[in-house]
Structures are given as structure tokens and as C-alpha cells.
PDB file of C-alpha atoms in Angstrom:
ATOM      1  CA  MET A   1      -3.560 -11.763   3.672  1.00  0.00           C
ATOM      2  CA  THR A   2      -3.547 -13.585   0.678  1.00  0.00           C
ATOM      3  CA  THR A   3      -4.339 -14.729  -2.269  1.00  0.00           C
ATOM      4  CA  ALA A   4      -3.015 -18.221  -4.246  1.00  0.00           C
ATOM      5  CA  THR A   5       0.626 -17.086  -4.591  1.00  0.00           C
ATOM      6  CA  LEU A   6       0.071 -13.361  -3.913  1.00  0.00           C
ATOM      7  CA  LEU A   7       0.704 -11.511  -0.511  1.00  0.00           C
ATOM      8  CA  VAL A   8      -0.640  -8.583   0.380  1.00  0.00           C
ATOM      9  CA  ARG A   9       1.260  -6.877   2.674  1.00  0.00           C
ATOM     10  CA  ALA A  10      -1.000  -3.928   4.924  1.00  0.00           C
ATOM     11  CA  LEU A  11       1.250  -1.854   6.988  1.00  0.00           C
ATOM     12  CA  PRO A  12       2.876  -3.627   9.495  1.00  0.00           C
ATOM     13  CA  PRO A  13       1.191  -3.088  12.576  1.00  0.00           C
ATOM     14  CA  GLN A  14       5.031  -1.655  13.827  1.00  0.00           C
ATOM     15  CA  VAL A  15       5.064   0.727  11.276  1.00  0.00           C
ATOM     16  CA  VAL A  16       2.265   2.264  12.032  1.00  0.00           C
ATOM     17  CA  LYS A  17       3.128   3.086  16.057  1.00  0.00           C
ATOM     18  CA  ASP A  18       5.955   4.197  14.406  1.00  0.00           C
ATOM     19  CA  LEU A  19       4.138   5.932  11.735  1.00  0.00           C
ATOM     20  CA  LEU A  20       2.149   8.001  14.691  1.00  0.00           C
ATOM     21  CA  VAL A  21       4.420   9.014  16.458  1.00  0.00           C
ATOM     22  CA  ARG A  22       6.737  10.716  13.427  1.00  0.00           C
ATOM     23  CA  ASP A  23       5.711  10.362  10.032  1.00  0.00           C
ATOM     24  CA  ASP A  24       8.092   9.503   7.738  1.00  0.00           C
ATOM     25  CA  SER A  25       7.718  13.126   6.474  1.00  0.00           C
ATOM     26  CA  GLY A  26       9.065  13.917  10.517  1.00  0.00           C
ATOM     27  CA  CYS A  27       5.888  14.901  11.018  1.00  0.00           C
ATOM     28  CA  PRO A  28       3.990  13.698  14.409  1.00  0.00           C
ATOM     29  CA  ALA A  29       0.376  12.160  13.528  1.00  0.00           C
ATOM     30  CA  VAL A  30      -2.553  14.320  14.295  1.00  0.00           C
ATOM     31  CA  PRO A  31      -5.839  11.803  15.046  1.00  0.00           C
ATOM     32  CA  SER A  32      -9.413  12.567  13.865  1.00  0.00           C
ATOM     33  CA  THR A  33     -13.179  11.135  14.901  1.00  0.00           C
ATOM     34  CA  ASP A  34     -13.441  10.025  11.289  1.00  0.00           C
ATOM     35  CA  GLY A  35     -16.851  11.740  10.671  1.00  0.00           C
ATOM     36  CA  GLU A  36     -18.386  10.397   7.743  1.00  0.00           C
ATOM     37  CA  GLY A  37     -16.875   7.291   7.435  1.00  0.00           C
ATOM     38  CA  GLY A  38     -15.258   5.405   3.586  1.00  0.00           C
ATOM     39  CA  ALA A  39     -11.185   6.621   4.724  1.00  0.00           C
ATOM     40  CA  PRO A  40      -9.019   3.512   2.590  1.00  0.00           C
ATOM     41  CA  LEU A  41      -6.947   2.923   5.659  1.00  0.00           C
ATOM     42  CA  ARG A  42      -3.431   0.825   5.077  1.00  0.00           C
ATOM     43  CA  CYS A  43      -3.161  -0.960   8.241  1.00  0.00           C
ATOM     44  CA  CYS A  44      -6.965  -3.013   8.020  1.00  0.00           C
ATOM     45  CA  LEU A  45      -7.032  -2.607   4.338  1.00  0.00           C
ATOM     46  CA  ARG A  46     -10.926  -1.956   4.670  1.00  0.00           C
ATOM     47  CA  ARG A  47     -12.103   1.532   4.747  1.00  0.00           C
ATOM     48  CA  SER A  48     -12.868   3.602   7.885  1.00  0.00           C
ATOM     49  CA  SER A  49     -16.144   3.401   9.596  1.00  0.00           C
ATOM     50  CA  PRO A  50     -17.999   6.471  10.623  1.00  0.00           C
ATOM     51  CA  GLY A  51     -16.660   8.161  13.618  1.00  0.00           C
ATOM     52  CA  GLU A  52     -13.746   5.612  13.714  1.00  0.00           C
ATOM     53  CA  ARG A  53      -9.986   6.990  15.600  1.00  0.00           C
ATOM     54  CA  ILE A  54      -7.988   7.736  11.661  1.00  0.00           C
ATOM     55  CA  ALA A  55      -4.543   9.346  10.835  1.00  0.00           C
ATOM     56  CA  LEU A  56      -3.749  10.761   7.517  1.00  0.00           C
ATOM     57  CA  VAL A  57       0.091  10.390   7.674  1.00  0.00           C
ATOM     58  CA  SER A  58       2.889  10.491   5.101  1.00  0.00           C
ATOM     59  CA  TYR A  59       4.710   6.924   3.958  1.00  0.00           C
ATOM     60  CA  ALA A  60       7.092   5.894   2.087  1.00  0.00           C
ATOM     61  CA  PRO A  61       7.000   2.486   1.194  1.00  0.00           C
ATOM     62  CA  LEU A  62       9.783   1.940  -2.042  1.00  0.00           C
ATOM     63  CA  ARG A  63      11.772   3.734   1.212  1.00  0.00           C
ATOM     64  CA  ARG A  64      10.548   1.319   4.504  1.00  0.00           C
ATOM     65  CA  TRP A  65      10.838  -2.464   2.223  1.00  0.00           C
ATOM     66  CA  ALA A  66      14.564  -1.141   0.247  1.00  0.00           C
ATOM     67  CA  ALA A  67      15.939  -0.703   4.468  1.00  0.00           C
ATOM     68  CA  GLU A  68      14.192  -4.249   4.666  1.00  0.00           C
ATOM     69  CA  THR A  69      16.280  -5.681   1.462  1.00  0.00           C
ATOM     70  CA  GLY A  70      18.615  -3.773   1.575  1.00  0.00           C
ATOM     71  CA  VAL A  71      18.408  -1.569  -1.413  1.00  0.00           C
ATOM     72  CA  ASP A  72      18.881   1.971  -2.497  1.00  0.00           C
ATOM     73  CA  PRO A  73      15.220   2.952  -3.414  1.00  0.00           C
ATOM     74  CA  GLY A  74      17.409   5.967  -5.083  1.00  0.00           C
ATOM     75  CA  ALA A  75      15.174   8.622  -7.358  1.00  0.00           C
ATOM     76  CA  TYR A  76      12.092   5.989  -6.207  1.00  0.00           C
ATOM     77  CA  ASP A  77      12.143   6.653  -2.901  1.00  0.00           C
ATOM     78  CA  GLU A  78       9.088   8.912  -2.317  1.00  0.00           C
ATOM     79  CA  GLN A  79       6.797   9.357   0.257  1.00  0.00           C
ATOM     80  CA  GLY A  80       2.219   9.951   0.269  1.00  0.00           C
ATOM     81  CA  PRO A  81       0.099  10.522   2.565  1.00  0.00           C
ATOM     82  CA  VAL A  82      -2.498   7.312   4.001  1.00  0.00           C
ATOM     83  CA  PHE A  83      -4.611   6.645   5.869  1.00  0.00           C
ATOM     84  CA  VAL A  84      -4.300   4.424   9.152  1.00  0.00           C
ATOM     85  CA  HIS A  85      -5.906   3.873  12.579  1.00  0.00           C
ATOM     86  CA  ALA A  86      -5.073   6.366  14.908  1.00  0.00           C
ATOM     87  CA  GLU A  87      -4.832   3.290  18.120  1.00  0.00           C
ATOM     88  CA  GLU A  88      -4.276  -0.196  17.458  1.00  0.00           C
ATOM     89  CA  CYS A  89      -5.859  -2.067  14.742  1.00  0.00           C
ATOM     90  CA  ALA A  90      -6.777  -6.222  14.415  1.00  0.00           C
ATOM     91  CA  GLY A  91      -4.949  -5.965  10.638  1.00  0.00           C
ATOM     92  CA  PRO A  92      -6.732  -7.314   7.828  1.00  0.00           C
ATOM     93  CA  GLU A  93      -9.600  -9.739   7.382  1.00  0.00           C
ATOM     94  CA  GLY A  94      -9.886 -12.074   5.299  1.00  0.00           C
ATOM     95  CA  ASP A  95      -8.592 -13.232   1.391  1.00  0.00           C
ATOM     96  CA  GLY A  96      -9.724 -10.693  -1.499  1.00  0.00           C
ATOM     97  CA  LEU A  97      -7.463  -7.941  -3.345  1.00  0.00           C
ATOM     98  CA  PRO A  98      -8.874  -4.829  -1.012  1.00  0.00           C
ATOM     99  CA  PHE A  99      -9.993  -1.304  -2.570  1.00  0.00           C
ATOM    100  CA  THR A 100     -10.851  -3.026  -6.381  1.00  0.00           C
ATOM    101  CA  SER A 101     -13.907  -1.453  -6.415  1.00  0.00           C
ATOM    102  CA  ALA A 102     -12.243   1.721  -8.168  1.00  0.00           C
ATOM    103  CA  HIS A 103      -9.306   2.355 -10.986  1.00  0.00           C
ATOM    104  CA  ARG A 104      -5.768   1.777  -9.894  1.00  0.00           C
ATOM    105  CA  VAL A 105      -2.442   1.497 -10.958  1.00  0.00           C
ATOM    106  CA  LEU A 106      -0.050  -1.273 -10.417  1.00  0.00           C
ATOM    107  CA  ARG A 107       3.452  -0.008 -10.502  1.00  0.00           C
ATOM    108  CA  ARG A 108       6.471  -2.548 -10.457  1.00  0.00           C
ATOM    109  CA  TYR A 109       9.209  -2.723  -8.776  1.00  0.00           C
ATOM    110  CA  SER A 110      13.230  -5.077  -9.305  1.00  0.00           C
ATOM    111  CA  ALA A 111      14.639  -5.901  -6.635  1.00  0.00           C
ATOM    112  CA  ASP A 112      17.306  -3.502  -7.275  1.00  0.00           C
ATOM    113  CA  GLY A 113      14.559  -0.676  -6.023  1.00  0.00           C
ATOM    114  CA  ARG A 114      13.621   0.528  -9.770  1.00  0.00           C
ATOM    115  CA  ILE A 115      10.388   1.822 -11.750  1.00  0.00           C
ATOM    116  CA  LEU A 116      10.113  -1.424 -14.274  1.00  0.00           C
ATOM    117  CA  GLY A 117       6.651  -1.231 -15.778  1.00  0.00           C
ATOM    118  CA  GLY A 118       2.869   0.169 -14.354  1.00  0.00           C
ATOM    119  CA  ARG A 119      -0.883  -0.928 -15.050  1.00  0.00           C
ATOM    120  CA  LEU A 120      -4.117   0.673 -15.164  1.00  0.00           C
ATOM    121  CA  VAL A 121      -6.440  -1.676 -14.514  1.00  0.00           C
ATOM    122  CA  GLU A 122      -9.952  -0.472 -14.957  1.00  0.00           C
ATOM    123  CA  ALA A 123     -12.141  -3.866 -13.203  1.00  0.00           C
ATOM    124  CA  PRO A 124     -12.603  -5.354 -10.301  1.00  0.00           C
ATOM    125  CA  GLU A 125     -12.326  -9.099 -12.322  1.00  0.00           C
ATOM    126  CA  ASP A 126      -9.133  -7.653 -14.042  1.00  0.00           C
ATOM    127  CA  PHE A 127      -7.182  -7.601 -10.763  1.00  0.00           C
ATOM    128  CA  VAL A 128      -5.837 -10.460 -10.039  1.00  0.00           C
ATOM    129  CA  PRO A 129      -4.622 -11.644 -14.055  1.00  0.00           C
ATOM    130  CA  ALA A 130      -2.527  -8.138 -14.193  1.00  0.00           C
ATOM    131  CA  LEU A 131      -0.484  -8.573 -11.197  1.00  0.00           C
ATOM    132  CA  ARG A 132      -0.159 -12.240 -12.138  1.00  0.00           C
ATOM    133  CA  GLU A 133       0.426 -10.786 -15.772  1.00  0.00           C
ATOM    134  CA  ALA A 134       3.564  -8.363 -13.721  1.00  0.00           C
ATOM    135  CA  PHE A 135       4.875 -11.849 -11.926  1.00  0.00           C
ATOM    136  CA  ALA A 136       4.638 -13.668 -14.552  1.00  0.00           C
ATOM    137  CA  GLU A 137       7.919 -11.335 -15.450  1.00  0.00           C
ATOM    138  CA  GLU A 138      10.813 -12.959 -12.858  1.00  0.00           C
ATOM    139  CA  ALA A 139      12.468  -9.611 -12.642  1.00  0.00           C
ATOM    140  CA  VAL A 140       9.160  -7.994 -10.632  1.00  0.00           C
ATOM    141  CA  ALA A 141       9.942  -8.628  -7.101  1.00  0.00           C
ATOM    142  CA  LEU A 142       7.001  -6.555  -6.416  1.00  0.00           C
ATOM    143  CA  VAL A 143       4.054  -4.261  -7.092  1.00  0.00           C
ATOM    144  CA  HIS A 144       2.182  -1.848  -5.063  1.00  0.00           C
ATOM    145  CA  VAL A 145      -0.895  -0.397  -5.988  1.00  0.00           C
ATOM    146  CA  ARG A 146      -2.486   2.771  -6.199  1.00  0.00           C
ATOM    147  CA  ALA A 147      -5.739   5.356  -6.605  1.00  0.00           C
ATOM    148  CA  VAL A 148      -5.185   6.946 -10.228  1.00  0.00           C
ATOM    149  CA  GLU A 149      -7.396   9.850  -8.634  1.00  0.00           C
ATOM    150  CA  TYR A 150      -4.447  11.071  -6.543  1.00  0.00           C
ATOM    151  CA  GLY A 151      -2.005   8.537  -6.830  1.00  0.00           C
ATOM    152  CA  CYS A 152      -1.460   7.158  -3.271  1.00  0.00           C
ATOM    153  CA  PHE A 153      -0.118   4.164  -1.728  1.00  0.00           C
ATOM    154  CA  LEU A 154      -2.666   1.708  -1.295  1.00  0.00           C
ATOM    155  CA  TYR A 155      -1.211  -1.352  -0.848  1.00  0.00           C
ATOM    156  CA  GLU A 156       2.092  -3.615  -1.365  1.00  0.00           C
ATOM    157  CA  VAL A 157       1.432  -7.219  -3.482  1.00  0.00           C
ATOM    158  CA  ARG A 158       4.273  -9.687  -2.963  1.00  0.00           C
ATOM    159  CA  ARG A 159       4.620 -13.295  -3.937  1.00  0.00           C
ATOM    160  CA  GLY A 160       3.449 -15.283  -1.544  1.00  0.00           C
TER     161      GLY A 160
END
């Protein structure tokens, strides 16, 4: 998924498959049927629908990025809960930024995996300008979009 020069990254399909076998805390996934819907799915960057099979798994976003880039995340390595489809998923649809209807924190990281700062974004129309501002700083390698209320990782944004 792209928004002009921004690359919005859902969890890749192979990562989701791996997390369903054993998540980043070492536990197997426990799929369930979502009776109410509304869970923010990180595999397709949309909210779940009632009746969909989903799983809540532990995910370490910076650790996985660090492994991909050869960086040591050090003390910034953290893991937390994310919802994914319990079966194969078609991935994201469209080019818009997902999950912008609530306050979010944009956490900026350098190429060596260190936090460079964060910013609270409150209005949907402020997301793209806030991301462009973050990437205007040359030292920023990626941005994590996180929920304010729980601090959960929602998705990663890189330069497009």
C-alpha cells in the first residue's frame, strides 16, 4: 500500500503464517471467531467483520525490521499484541492510510533502530502531513503508527 512517496506496510503474509505457528513470545496462536467485529487486523489493515476467524498474537515489529536490515534494536526491542486473520488473507486493499479515525502516535526510528521521537496525531487530515514531516528528517528510516489508548503497533511506514 502506498500513499505517494510513503510505503504503508502490513504484516507480510509469511510473517503472519509464522506468527500463527509460534508468535514472537514463543506461543502458538489461539484462533477464535470474532463475534462483534472491529478488531484492527495488521495483515490487511482493516477492521475485522463479525464472524471472521482471527488470532491475537505477540509481534515484535522493530526486532523483525532489525533482522531484515542487520541492525541490533537493543533496548528498543519490544513486542505486543496484534490481531491477524487466522487463515490466509488477501492483504491490504487501496492506497489510503488505515486506522486514522482515532488519535495515534507516530514513532520515528533511525537506521540503527533508535527512537528519534514521536508525535501525537489527532485528526485524520493531519496524518499525511505528519508522516511527510517525519520523513523530511533525513535520519528517519521508518515510522511506527501506534494506538494511543493501548500503545499497540498498528503498522509501519517507510519511504516509498
